Amino acid sequence: QVQLVESGGGLVQPGGSLRLSCKSSRSISRLDSMGWYRQSPGKERELVAGFTNDGRVNYADSVKGRFTISRDNPENTVYLQMNSLKPEDTAVYYCNAKYTPTVEATYDSWGQGTQVTVSS
C-alpha cells in the first residue's frame, strides 16, 4: 500500500493563496498516478488536478489558471498551489495515489484530507 499525508490547509480570505503538500511513503516515480481531489458536504468528490507517471496533467475547468500541481521526486511529495481562492473552493482536499505492484493488484490510496476554507 501507499501511505499519504496531506498538510497545508487552513482558513484564507477570498483572493488569497494556500499551498497543499502530500507526502508519499513510496517513491512517486513508481506510482501510476497521483492527484488532488476535493469534496464538500452533499457533493460528489471531484478531481481538482492530477498527473500520470507518463507526464500527462489535467485540471478541473473551475481551477484552470488558478491552481498548479507540481512534484518533488526526491522528497516523494506532491504539491497543489492554490491562488485566487474563491469561497466555492471551500472543501476537504484529499491526496490520491494509484499503485500497481503486480498485474493482478491495483491499490487506490487516499490521505486523511485537509480542510480548506475560503471566507471573508
PDB file of C-alpha atoms in Angstrom:
ATOM      1  CA  GLN A   1       0.000   0.000   0.000  1.00  0.00           C
ATOM      2  CA  VAL A   2       0.842   3.688  -0.140  1.00  0.00           C
ATOM      3  CA  GLN A   3       0.514   5.968   2.846  1.00  0.00           C
ATOM      4  CA  LEU A   4      -0.258   9.608   2.112  1.00  0.00           C
ATOM      5  CA  VAL A   5      -0.139  12.557   4.486  1.00  0.00           C
ATOM      6  CA  GLU A   6      -1.579  15.929   3.494  1.00  0.00           C
ATOM      7  CA  SER A   7      -0.844  19.274   5.066  1.00  0.00           C
ATOM      8  CA  GLY A   8      -1.234  22.960   4.353  1.00  0.00           C
ATOM      9  CA  GLY A   9      -4.965  23.525   4.641  1.00  0.00           C
ATOM     10  CA  GLY A  10      -6.474  26.349   6.604  1.00  0.00           C
ATOM     11  CA  LEU A  11      -8.634  29.445   6.576  1.00  0.00           C
ATOM     12  CA  VAL A  12      -7.960  32.084   3.956  1.00  0.00           C
ATOM     13  CA  GLN A  13      -9.778  35.142   2.628  1.00  0.00           C
ATOM     14  CA  PRO A  14     -11.087  35.274  -0.946  1.00  0.00           C
ATOM     15  CA  GLY A  15      -8.261  36.097  -3.316  1.00  0.00           C
ATOM     16  CA  GLY A  16      -5.680  34.543  -1.036  1.00  0.00           C
ATOM     17  CA  SER A  17      -3.374  31.589  -1.578  1.00  0.00           C
ATOM     18  CA  LEU A  18      -2.568  28.256   0.016  1.00  0.00           C
ATOM     19  CA  ARG A  19      -0.081  25.522  -0.781  1.00  0.00           C
ATOM     20  CA  LEU A  20      -1.045  21.940  -0.026  1.00  0.00           C
ATOM     21  CA  SER A  21       1.518  19.172   0.373  1.00  0.00           C
ATOM     22  CA  CYS A  22       1.163  15.411   0.057  1.00  0.00           C
ATOM     23  CA  LYS A  23       3.964  13.202   1.340  1.00  0.00           C
ATOM     24  CA  SER A  24       4.038   9.639  -0.002  1.00  0.00           C
ATOM     25  CA  SER A  25       5.517   6.603   1.725  1.00  0.00           C
ATOM     26  CA  ARG A  26       6.652   5.308  -1.665  1.00  0.00           C
ATOM     27  CA  SER A  27       8.672   6.862  -4.413  1.00  0.00           C
ATOM     28  CA  ILE A  28       6.220   8.839  -6.500  1.00  0.00           C
ATOM     29  CA  SER A  29       8.099   7.813  -9.630  1.00  0.00           C
ATOM     30  CA  ARG A  30       6.818   4.260  -9.075  1.00  0.00           C
ATOM     31  CA  LEU A  31       3.165   5.260  -8.809  1.00  0.00           C
ATOM     32  CA  ASP A  32       0.796   5.087 -11.757  1.00  0.00           C
ATOM     33  CA  SER A  33      -0.859   8.400 -10.946  1.00  0.00           C
ATOM     34  CA  MET A  34      -1.295  10.993  -8.252  1.00  0.00           C
ATOM     35  CA  GLY A  35      -3.779  13.763  -7.824  1.00  0.00           C
ATOM     36  CA  TRP A  36      -5.760  16.095  -5.650  1.00  0.00           C
ATOM     37  CA  TYR A  37      -9.488  15.708  -5.126  1.00  0.00           C
ATOM     38  CA  ARG A  38     -11.925  17.739  -3.091  1.00  0.00           C
ATOM     39  CA  GLN A  39     -15.312  17.151  -1.529  1.00  0.00           C
ATOM     40  CA  SER A  40     -17.893  19.408   0.081  1.00  0.00           C
ATOM     41  CA  PRO A  41     -20.855  18.165   2.142  1.00  0.00           C
ATOM     42  CA  GLY A  42     -23.591  16.834  -0.119  1.00  0.00           C
ATOM     43  CA  LYS A  43     -21.400  16.897  -3.208  1.00  0.00           C
ATOM     44  CA  GLU A  44     -19.502  14.262  -5.132  1.00  0.00           C
ATOM     45  CA  ARG A  45     -15.776  14.049  -4.726  1.00  0.00           C
ATOM     46  CA  GLU A  46     -14.193  15.674  -7.762  1.00  0.00           C
ATOM     47  CA  LEU A  47     -10.775  15.684  -9.329  1.00  0.00           C
ATOM     48  CA  VAL A  48      -9.044  19.033  -8.960  1.00  0.00           C
ATOM     49  CA  ALA A  49      -5.660  18.290 -10.520  1.00  0.00           C
ATOM     50  CA  GLY A  50      -3.705  15.172 -11.313  1.00  0.00           C
ATOM     51  CA  PHE A  51      -0.907  13.626 -13.286  1.00  0.00           C
ATOM     52  CA  THR A  52       0.124  10.229 -14.578  1.00  0.00           C
ATOM     53  CA  ASN A  53       3.676   8.923 -14.480  1.00  0.00           C
ATOM     54  CA  ASP A  54       3.948   9.345 -18.240  1.00  0.00           C
ATOM     55  CA  GLY A  55       3.686  13.099 -17.774  1.00  0.00           C
ATOM     56  CA  ARG A  56       0.052  13.851 -18.536  1.00  0.00           C
ATOM     57  CA  VAL A  57      -1.504  16.555 -16.352  1.00  0.00           C
ATOM     58  CA  ASN A  58      -5.082  17.722 -16.157  1.00  0.00           C
ATOM     59  CA  TYR A  59      -7.131  20.222 -14.159  1.00  0.00           C
ATOM     60  CA  ALA A  60     -10.767  20.770 -13.433  1.00  0.00           C
ATOM     61  CA  ASP A  61     -12.133  23.609 -15.548  1.00  0.00           C
ATOM     62  CA  SER A  62     -13.075  25.514 -12.409  1.00  0.00           C
ATOM     63  CA  VAL A  63      -9.452  25.793 -11.248  1.00  0.00           C
ATOM     64  CA  LYS A  64      -7.551  26.233 -14.513  1.00  0.00           C
ATOM     65  CA  GLY A  65      -5.315  29.262 -14.365  1.00  0.00           C
ATOM     66  CA  ARG A  66      -5.521  29.422 -10.569  1.00  0.00           C
ATOM     67  CA  PHE A  67      -4.197  26.078  -9.286  1.00  0.00           C
ATOM     68  CA  THR A  68      -0.942  24.342 -10.143  1.00  0.00           C
ATOM     69  CA  ILE A  69       0.076  20.774  -9.325  1.00  0.00           C
ATOM     70  CA  SER A  70       3.769  20.003  -9.014  1.00  0.00           C
ATOM     71  CA  ARG A  71       6.073  17.357  -7.626  1.00  0.00           C
ATOM     72  CA  ASP A  72       9.384  16.943  -5.862  1.00  0.00           C
ATOM     73  CA  ASN A  73      10.552  13.421  -6.654  1.00  0.00           C
ATOM     74  CA  PRO A  74      13.491  13.229  -4.208  1.00  0.00           C
ATOM     75  CA  GLU A  75      11.153  14.279  -1.383  1.00  0.00           C
ATOM     76  CA  ASN A  76       8.301  11.992  -2.532  1.00  0.00           C
ATOM     77  CA  THR A  77       5.986  14.971  -2.306  1.00  0.00           C
ATOM     78  CA  VAL A  78       3.245  16.412  -4.495  1.00  0.00           C
ATOM     79  CA  TYR A  79       2.041  19.976  -4.103  1.00  0.00           C
ATOM     80  CA  LEU A  80      -1.045  21.930  -5.014  1.00  0.00           C
ATOM     81  CA  GLN A  81      -0.508  25.669  -5.233  1.00  0.00           C
ATOM     82  CA  MET A  82      -3.863  27.419  -4.981  1.00  0.00           C
ATOM     83  CA  ASN A  83      -4.086  31.087  -5.918  1.00  0.00           C
ATOM     84  CA  SER A  84      -7.000  33.498  -6.275  1.00  0.00           C
ATOM     85  CA  LEU A  85      -9.076  31.347  -3.966  1.00  0.00           C
ATOM     86  CA  LYS A  86     -12.848  31.644  -4.063  1.00  0.00           C
ATOM     87  CA  PRO A  87     -15.489  30.687  -1.492  1.00  0.00           C
ATOM     88  CA  GLU A  88     -16.595  27.857  -3.778  1.00  0.00           C
ATOM     89  CA  ASP A  89     -13.139  26.306  -3.358  1.00  0.00           C
ATOM     90  CA  THR A  90     -14.050  25.506   0.240  1.00  0.00           C
ATOM     91  CA  ALA A  91     -13.813  21.735   0.701  1.00  0.00           C
ATOM     92  CA  VAL A  92     -11.823  18.926   2.200  1.00  0.00           C
ATOM     93  CA  TYR A  93      -8.909  18.251  -0.118  1.00  0.00           C
ATOM     94  CA  TYR A  94      -7.592  14.712  -0.489  1.00  0.00           C
ATOM     95  CA  CYS A  95      -4.408  13.375  -1.983  1.00  0.00           C
ATOM     96  CA  ASN A  96      -4.755  10.214  -4.064  1.00  0.00           C
ATOM     97  CA  ALA A  97      -2.290   7.689  -5.422  1.00  0.00           C
ATOM     98  CA  LYS A  98      -2.733   4.622  -7.585  1.00  0.00           C
ATOM     99  CA  TYR A  99      -0.142   1.862  -7.422  1.00  0.00           C
ATOM    100  CA  THR A 100       0.009  -1.399  -9.357  1.00  0.00           C
ATOM    101  CA  PRO A 101       2.752  -3.636  -7.959  1.00  0.00           C
ATOM    102  CA  THR A 102       1.509  -6.678  -9.911  1.00  0.00           C
ATOM    103  CA  VAL A 103      -0.751  -7.252 -12.884  1.00  0.00           C
ATOM    104  CA  GLU A 104      -3.477  -8.627 -10.594  1.00  0.00           C
ATOM    105  CA  ALA A 105      -3.429  -5.931  -7.923  1.00  0.00           C
ATOM    106  CA  THR A 106      -4.019  -2.194  -8.002  1.00  0.00           C
ATOM    107  CA  TYR A 107      -4.047  -0.104  -4.840  1.00  0.00           C
ATOM    108  CA  ASP A 108      -6.047   3.107  -4.629  1.00  0.00           C
ATOM    109  CA  SER A 109      -4.812   5.102  -1.639  1.00  0.00           C
ATOM    110  CA  TRP A 110      -6.140   8.256  -0.013  1.00  0.00           C
ATOM    111  CA  GLY A 111      -4.787  10.662   2.528  1.00  0.00           C
ATOM    112  CA  GLN A 112      -6.770  11.747   5.562  1.00  0.00           C
ATOM    113  CA  GLY A 113      -7.786  15.048   3.987  1.00  0.00           C
ATOM    114  CA  THR A 114      -7.060  18.653   4.827  1.00  0.00           C
ATOM    115  CA  GLN A 115      -9.724  21.328   5.239  1.00  0.00           C
ATOM    116  CA  VAL A 116      -9.583  24.432   3.071  1.00  0.00           C
ATOM    117  CA  THR A 117     -11.984  27.221   3.990  1.00  0.00           C
ATOM    118  CA  VAL A 118     -12.238  30.382   1.917  1.00  0.00           C
ATOM    119  CA  SER A 119     -14.265  33.039   3.689  1.00  0.00           C
ATOM    120  CA  SER A 120     -14.205  36.727   4.490  1.00  0.00           C
TER     121      SER A 120
END
